[in-house]
Amino acid sequence: MATVSMNWSLPAINNSDLRRANRRYSIMTCASLKKEISSVGVRLTEGQGNLPKVVLTSPHGSEAELYLFGGCVTSWKVANKDLLFVRPDAVFNGQKPISGGAPHCFPQFGPGPMQQHGFARNMNWSLVDSHDVEGNPVVTLELKDGPYSRSMWDFSFQAIYKVILDAKSLSTELVITNTDKKPFSFSTALHTYFHASVKGASVRGLRGCKTLNKDPDPKNPLVGKEERDVVTFPGFVDCVYLEAPDELLLDNGLGDKISIQNSNWTDAVLWNPHLQMEACYKDFVCVENAKIGKVQLEPEQSWTATQLLSVA
């Protein structure tokens, strides 16, 4: 097992300076770390918009891409087929969150007292470790509080995000630690976009779950119970499934069956915008692992959740 430890991140800066700073630091960092980490199946390079991007490659040929901005996995390829989806309207300017892949929603899922889905997807994460296990690459990112986060949520915290690529799987572990002297609470999710044919896509495993259906009124969701064995996407879909099982099966309608396993992500969300995004809604579905209810952490306490995506 080869191991490389590092700690690189962008300093806290104003949004107006993010684009210039991202380009400057990406050039410096890519040049200094590229040679150091390339031998362990991890390569740091410039992605779209000159944002720093980590490329993971397994000895089996699978590949994943992870942007430090937002700590966002944007690509997961098995047999040269990308199973994740990035919207065509996604921007890579270091100011707006990346629309696609698996963005972080933290410390708030959905609307609330702060901006939609919190701030973690709008911040630069640090690359703090890289190693391989039997040739399979593993990277660890870190996010800490700063002036930007504290302007919305005045707490000290640490988020550690580990990503592991195997032949036919992509696994993640998210650990949130309260580093403050006072308790805090949060909600969170991985807003994962899967490449799909929306007419043929379906999800199994949700029968019997309590539902919060945000169609037609997102502010007043309808409470119900899922009665279907196979949930499809016939139109606009925005539904929360409380106390969801630890494994769902996604048929993406393109010939792939993807197992979505988790621990401690107690809830699930299905979303497709339908005609609200006419240019691309036919090409993806979101199946999100989430923690809708508030997690309460006392000082020095941690919360951990894992996700394992695998394709048959």
C-alpha positions as CSV (number, residue, x, y, z in Angstrom):
1,M,0.0,0.0,0.0
2,A,1.4,3.4,-1.0
3,T,0.5,6.4,1.0
4,V,0.7,10.1,0.4
5,S,-0.4,12.7,2.9
6,M,-1.0,16.3,2.0
7,N,-3.0,19.3,3.1
8,W,-4.0,21.7,0.4
9,S,-6.9,24.1,0.2
10,L,-7.8,27.6,-0.9
11,P,-7.8,30.2,1.8
12,A,-11.0,31.9,2.9
13,I,-11.8,34.5,0.3
14,N,-14.7,36.6,-0.9
15,N,-16.9,35.2,-3.7
16,S,-15.8,38.0,-6.1
17,D,-12.2,36.7,-5.9
18,L,-13.0,33.0,-6.2
19,R,-12.4,32.6,-9.9
20,R,-9.0,34.2,-10.0
21,A,-7.9,32.4,-6.8
22,N,-9.0,29.0,-8.0
23,R,-7.0,29.4,-11.2
24,R,-3.9,30.7,-9.5
25,Y,-3.9,27.9,-6.8
26,S,-4.9,25.2,-9.2
27,I,-1.8,25.9,-11.4
28,M,0.5,25.9,-8.4
29,T,-1.0,22.8,-6.8
30,C,-1.2,20.7,-9.9
31,A,2.4,21.4,-10.7
32,S,3.7,20.6,-7.2
33,L,1.6,17.4,-6.5
34,K,1.0,15.8,-9.9
35,K,4.2,13.8,-9.8
36,E,3.9,13.0,-6.1
37,I,0.5,11.3,-6.3
38,S,0.4,9.8,-9.8
39,S,1.9,6.5,-8.7
40,V,-1.1,5.6,-6.5
41,G,-3.9,5.9,-9.1
42,V,-4.6,9.5,-8.1
43,R,-3.9,12.4,-10.3
44,L,-4.5,16.1,-9.6
45,T,-5.1,18.2,-12.6
46,E,-7.1,21.2,-13.8
47,G,-10.7,20.5,-14.7
48,Q,-13.3,22.7,-16.3
49,G,-13.0,26.4,-15.4
50,N,-9.4,25.7,-14.3
51,L,-10.8,24.2,-11.0
52,P,-8.6,21.6,-9.3
53,K,-9.8,18.1,-10.1
54,V,-8.7,14.7,-8.7
55,V,-8.8,11.8,-11.1
56,L,-9.0,8.3,-9.6
57,T,-8.1,5.3,-11.8
58,S,-8.4,1.7,-10.6
59,P,-6.2,-1.1,-12.0
60,H,-9.4,-2.6,-13.4
61,G,-10.0,0.4,-15.7
62,S,-12.7,2.2,-13.7
63,E,-12.4,5.9,-13.2
64,A,-13.8,8.7,-11.1
65,E,-13.4,12.5,-11.0
66,L,-13.7,14.7,-8.0
67,Y,-13.6,18.4,-7.8
68,L,-12.1,20.1,-4.7
69,F,-14.7,22.9,-5.2
70,G,-17.7,21.5,-3.4
71,G,-16.0,18.2,-2.7
72,C,-18.1,17.0,-5.6
73,V,-17.7,13.7,-7.5
74,T,-18.7,14.5,-11.0
75,S,-17.9,11.3,-12.9
76,W,-17.8,7.5,-12.2
77,K,-17.0,5.4,-15.2
78,V,-17.1,1.6,-15.4
79,A,-16.1,0.1,-18.7
80,N,-15.8,3.6,-20.1
81,K,-19.5,4.3,-19.4
82,D,-20.2,7.2,-17.1
83,L,-22.9,6.3,-14.6
84,L,-23.2,9.8,-13.2
85,F,-24.6,12.9,-14.9
86,V,-23.6,16.6,-15.0
87,R,-26.2,18.9,-16.3
88,P,-25.4,20.9,-19.5
89,D,-26.1,24.1,-17.6
90,A,-23.5,23.3,-14.9
91,V,-21.0,26.1,-14.3
92,F,-17.4,25.6,-13.2
93,N,-16.5,29.1,-12.0
94,G,-15.8,28.5,-8.3
95,Q,-18.8,30.5,-7.3
96,K,-21.9,28.5,-8.0
97,P,-22.3,24.9,-7.0
98,I,-21.6,22.2,-9.6
99,S,-25.0,21.0,-10.9
100,G,-24.4,17.3,-11.2
101,G,-22.5,14.3,-10.0
102,A,-22.9,14.0,-6.2
103,P,-23.0,17.4,-4.6
104,H,-23.0,17.8,-0.8
105,C,-26.0,19.3,0.9
106,F,-24.7,20.5,4.3
107,P,-25.5,21.7,6.9
108,Q,-29.0,22.1,5.5
109,F,-30.9,20.0,3.1
110,G,-33.3,22.0,0.9
111,P,-34.5,25.5,1.7
112,G,-34.2,27.0,5.2
113,P,-32.6,29.8,7.1
114,M,-29.5,29.7,4.9
115,Q,-29.1,29.3,1.2
116,Q,-30.5,26.3,-0.6
117,H,-28.7,23.1,0.5
118,G,-26.3,24.9,2.8
119,F,-22.7,25.9,1.9
120,A,-20.6,22.8,1.6
121,R,-21.1,22.6,-2.2
122,N,-20.0,26.2,-2.5
123,M,-16.7,25.8,-0.7
124,N,-13.2,24.6,-1.5
125,W,-12.3,21.3,0.3
126,S,-8.8,20.3,1.1
127,L,-7.1,17.2,-0.3
128,V,-5.5,15.8,2.9
129,D,-4.6,12.2,2.1
130,S,-4.2,9.8,-0.8
131,H,-3.3,6.1,-0.8
132,D,-4.2,2.8,-2.5
133,V,-5.6,-0.5,-1.1
134,E,-4.6,-3.4,-3.3
135,G,-4.2,-0.9,-6.2
136,N,-7.6,0.7,-5.7
137,P,-7.2,4.5,-5.1
138,V,-8.5,6.2,-1.9
139,V,-8.6,9.9,-1.4
140,T,-9.7,12.0,1.7
141,L,-11.0,15.5,1.6
142,E,-11.6,17.9,4.5
143,L,-13.8,20.9,5.0
144,K,-13.6,23.3,7.9
145,D,-15.5,26.4,8.9
146,G,-14.3,29.8,7.7
147,P,-15.7,33.3,7.4
148,Y,-18.0,32.3,4.5
149,S,-19.6,29.4,6.4
150,R,-19.8,31.3,9.6
151,S,-21.7,34.1,7.9
152,M,-24.5,31.7,7.6
153,W,-23.9,29.1,10.3
154,D,-21.8,30.3,13.2
155,F,-20.2,27.0,14.3
156,S,-16.8,25.4,14.2
157,F,-16.9,22.0,12.4
158,Q,-14.8,19.5,10.5
159,A,-16.1,17.4,7.6
160,I,-14.0,14.4,6.4
161,Y,-15.0,12.8,3.1
162,K,-13.3,9.6,1.9
163,V,-13.8,8.3,-1.6
164,I,-12.8,4.8,-2.7
165,L,-12.8,3.5,-6.2
166,D,-12.9,-0.2,-7.0
167,A,-13.5,-2.2,-10.2
168,K,-17.3,-1.8,-10.2
169,S,-18.0,0.3,-7.2
170,L,-17.6,3.8,-5.7
171,S,-17.8,4.2,-2.0
172,T,-17.8,7.2,0.2
173,E,-17.7,8.0,3.9
174,L,-18.7,11.3,5.4
175,V,-17.7,12.2,9.0
176,I,-19.0,15.4,10.5
177,T,-17.4,16.4,13.8
178,N,-18.4,19.2,16.1
179,T,-15.2,21.1,16.9
180,D,-17.0,24.0,18.6
181,K,-17.6,24.6,22.3
182,K,-21.4,24.5,21.9
183,P,-23.8,21.9,20.4
184,F,-25.1,22.2,16.8
185,S,-27.6,20.4,14.6
186,F,-27.7,19.9,10.8
187,S,-29.3,18.0,8.0
188,T,-27.4,16.6,5.0
189,A,-27.6,14.6,1.8
190,L,-25.7,13.5,-1.2
191,H,-27.6,14.9,-4.1
192,T,-26.6,12.2,-6.6
193,Y,-27.4,12.6,-10.3
194,F,-27.4,9.3,-12.2
195,H,-27.2,9.1,-16.0
196,A,-30.5,7.6,-17.1
197,S,-33.3,7.3,-19.6
198,V,-36.1,8.9,-17.6
199,K,-38.8,6.9,-19.3
200,G,-37.2,3.6,-18.5
201,A,-35.7,4.4,-15.1
202,S,-37.0,2.9,-11.9
203,V,-36.1,2.3,-8.3
204,R,-36.9,-0.7,-6.1
205,G,-36.8,-1.0,-2.4
206,L,-39.0,1.9,-1.2
207,R,-42.3,0.1,-0.7
208,G,-43.8,0.8,2.7
209,C,-41.8,4.0,3.4
210,K,-43.5,7.1,4.7
211,T,-43.4,9.7,2.0
212,L,-43.3,13.5,1.8
213,N,-44.4,14.3,-1.7
214,K,-43.4,17.9,-2.7
215,D,-45.6,17.8,-5.8
216,P,-47.5,20.0,-6.3
217,D,-46.6,22.2,-3.3
218,P,-42.9,22.0,-2.1
219,K,-43.8,24.1,0.9
220,N,-46.6,21.8,2.0
221,P,-45.6,18.2,1.2
222,L,-48.2,15.6,1.1
223,V,-47.7,12.8,3.7
224,G,-48.3,9.3,2.4
225,K,-47.0,5.8,2.1
226,E,-45.2,4.2,-0.9
227,E,-47.3,1.4,-2.2
228,R,-45.4,0.6,-5.3
229,D,-42.7,-2.1,-5.6
230,V,-41.2,-0.3,-8.6
231,V,-41.1,3.5,-8.5
232,T,-40.9,5.3,-11.8
233,F,-40.4,8.9,-13.1
234,P,-43.5,9.6,-15.2
235,G,-43.4,13.4,-14.8
236,F,-42.2,15.8,-12.2
237,V,-40.9,13.9,-9.1
238,D,-39.7,15.4,-5.8
239,C,-40.4,13.0,-3.0
240,V,-38.7,12.3,0.4
241,Y,-38.8,8.7,1.7
242,L,-38.3,8.6,5.5
243,E,-36.6,5.6,7.2
244,A,-35.6,4.2,3.8
245,P,-33.9,0.8,3.7
246,D,-30.1,0.5,3.5
247,E,-30.2,-0.7,-0.1
248,L,-32.1,0.6,-3.2
249,L,-31.8,-0.8,-6.7
250,L,-31.8,1.7,-9.6
251,D,-32.5,0.5,-13.1
252,N,-31.2,3.5,-15.1
253,G,-33.1,2.5,-18.3
254,L,-29.8,2.3,-20.2
255,G,-29.0,-1.3,-19.4
256,D,-27.4,-0.8,-16.0
257,K,-28.6,-1.9,-12.6
258,I,-27.0,0.1,-9.8
259,S,-27.1,-0.9,-6.2
260,I,-27.2,2.0,-3.8
261,Q,-26.3,0.9,-0.3
262,N,-25.8,3.0,2.8
263,S,-25.3,3.1,6.5
264,N,-26.7,5.9,8.6
265,W,-28.2,7.8,5.7
266,T,-31.7,7.1,7.1
267,D,-33.7,8.7,4.3
268,A,-33.9,8.8,0.5
269,V,-35.0,11.4,-2.0
270,L,-36.1,10.9,-5.6
271,W,-36.1,13.9,-7.9
272,N,-36.5,14.7,-11.6
273,P,-37.5,18.2,-12.7
274,H,-39.3,17.2,-15.8
275,L,-40.2,20.2,-18.0
276,Q,-38.6,22.6,-15.5
277,M,-35.3,21.5,-17.2
278,E,-36.6,20.6,-20.6
279,A,-33.1,20.5,-22.1
280,C,-31.9,17.6,-19.9
281,Y,-34.6,16.0,-17.7
282,K,-34.8,13.0,-20.0
283,D,-31.2,12.1,-19.4
284,F,-31.0,11.8,-15.6
285,V,-32.7,10.9,-12.3
286,C,-31.6,11.8,-8.8
287,V,-31.6,9.1,-6.1
288,E,-30.2,10.7,-3.0
289,N,-29.1,9.3,0.3
290,A,-30.2,11.9,3.0
291,K,-30.5,12.7,6.6
292,I,-33.7,14.8,6.7
293,G,-34.2,14.9,10.4
294,K,-31.8,17.1,12.4
295,V,-28.6,15.5,13.7
296,Q,-27.6,16.9,17.1
297,L,-23.9,16.9,18.0
298,E,-22.4,17.9,21.2
299,P,-18.8,19.3,21.3
300,E,-16.3,16.7,20.1
301,Q,-19.1,14.3,18.9
302,S,-19.1,12.9,15.4
303,W,-21.6,11.5,12.9
304,T,-20.7,9.1,10.2
305,A,-22.5,7.9,7.1
306,T,-21.4,5.7,4.2
307,Q,-22.6,5.1,0.7
308,L,-21.7,2.3,-1.7
309,L,-22.6,2.5,-5.4
310,S,-22.0,-0.7,-7.3
311,V,-23.0,-1.9,-10.8
312,A,-23.7,-5.5,-11.7
